[in-house]
Amino acid sequence: MKITVSLIKADVGGLAGHSRVHPQLKDEAKLVLEHAKNQSKIIDYHVTSCGDDLELIMTHKKGVDSEIVHGLAWEAFLKATEMAKKLKLYGAGQDLLKDSFSGNLKGMGPGVAELEFEERKSEPLAAFMMDKTEPGAFNLPIFKIFADPFNTPGLVIDPNMHDGFVFEIWDVINHKKVFLKTPEETYDILALIGSKTRYVIKRVFPSTKNEMGKEAVAVVSTDILHEIAGKYVGKDDPVAMVRAQAGLPAMGEILEAFSFPHLVSGWMRGSHNGPMMPVSVTDATPSRFDGPPRVIGLGFQLAEGKLVGPADLLGDKAFDGARQLALQVADYIRRNGPFEPHRLPEPEMEYTTLPSIQKKLQSRMVDL
Ligand code: F6R
Ligand code: MG
Ligand code: MG
């Protein structure tokens, strides 16, 4: 049976600035999705939040880019926005960029990651959600999961994974994509995705020698960046999904990639580098300096499309060390104040006063 899992998110208002989602916003979204489930439009759903982002996970048989499923998400975000406006939450409705829904969420503001696949005998799936960062923040962990044998020993010792994986990489500035295969093209992949603002991993596919077939096994949301090619439009608070086990990376290999709080851009005013801290769902509440950036992971088993779970994967004690390190890195990097590389380089900043300062000082600028 072909199942589609749709993970769709939007920031429609924050409780006390950009810190978290008010529970009543989640209740509004649940009402919409519960009704849709009762009408058999979707099989199942789970509503959660990461920072100020409202996250909807839906399962159904309608394939990716379904007008019905995207429309449901839009409706849920609208209802949540109504509540956010009533409560005067901060930035109410900020990610709903268009006035009306026209069949697909592309370019409308919300972030979308969808996977369609034949549900296996047992289907473990991880959904990851980040706040206060950009889609390229997933480049490092997704690369480690599917291409780094020091992270994923299965690449060496599982015959099904030994031939590697195919990475679909998007150039979000020039609006192009390329498919590159590991292990042969590993250095080419790294050459691109190390520039994480420009090149982002969109999907990962099994190699032709893997018994998993052709379906994507991982996907990352890249929405706003994708839509406005040629122009940098800022942070996108991305989400991703990864299928696990039996010829794919084990759940533990997937999670291992989040045991290192790598540096990402985002954080305060979308204009600072900082550590990506893995946290439990209850700790997905950016605070200090509007952060540090956070990632949560929810584990599910699919049963005929039903979402069994979730398991709060990154809440586990095994990530305490990564959290401690992230906090140390936060202390260290914060002391750099308004200096690069804590503050992002000019073209990547979301807020800037530099042009007006340059203009103001123009007449006082003399030749060296
Ligand atoms: C980062 C973020 C926040 C805001 C900051 C200023 O992605 O959303 O750090 O940029 O709180 O917000 P405003 O300009 O709305 O006061
Ligand atoms: Mg916000
Ligand atoms: Mg956010």
CSV table of C-alpha atoms and ligand atoms in Angstrom, one decimal, residues 11 18 52 94, ligand 2:
chain,number,residue,atom,x,y,z
A,11,ASP,CA,5.1,30.1,12.1
A,18,HIS,CA,9.5,34.0,18.8
A,52,ASP,CA,7.5,29.2,17.2
A,94,GLN,CA,3.6,35.8,9.7
B,2,MG,MG,8.5,33.8,14.6
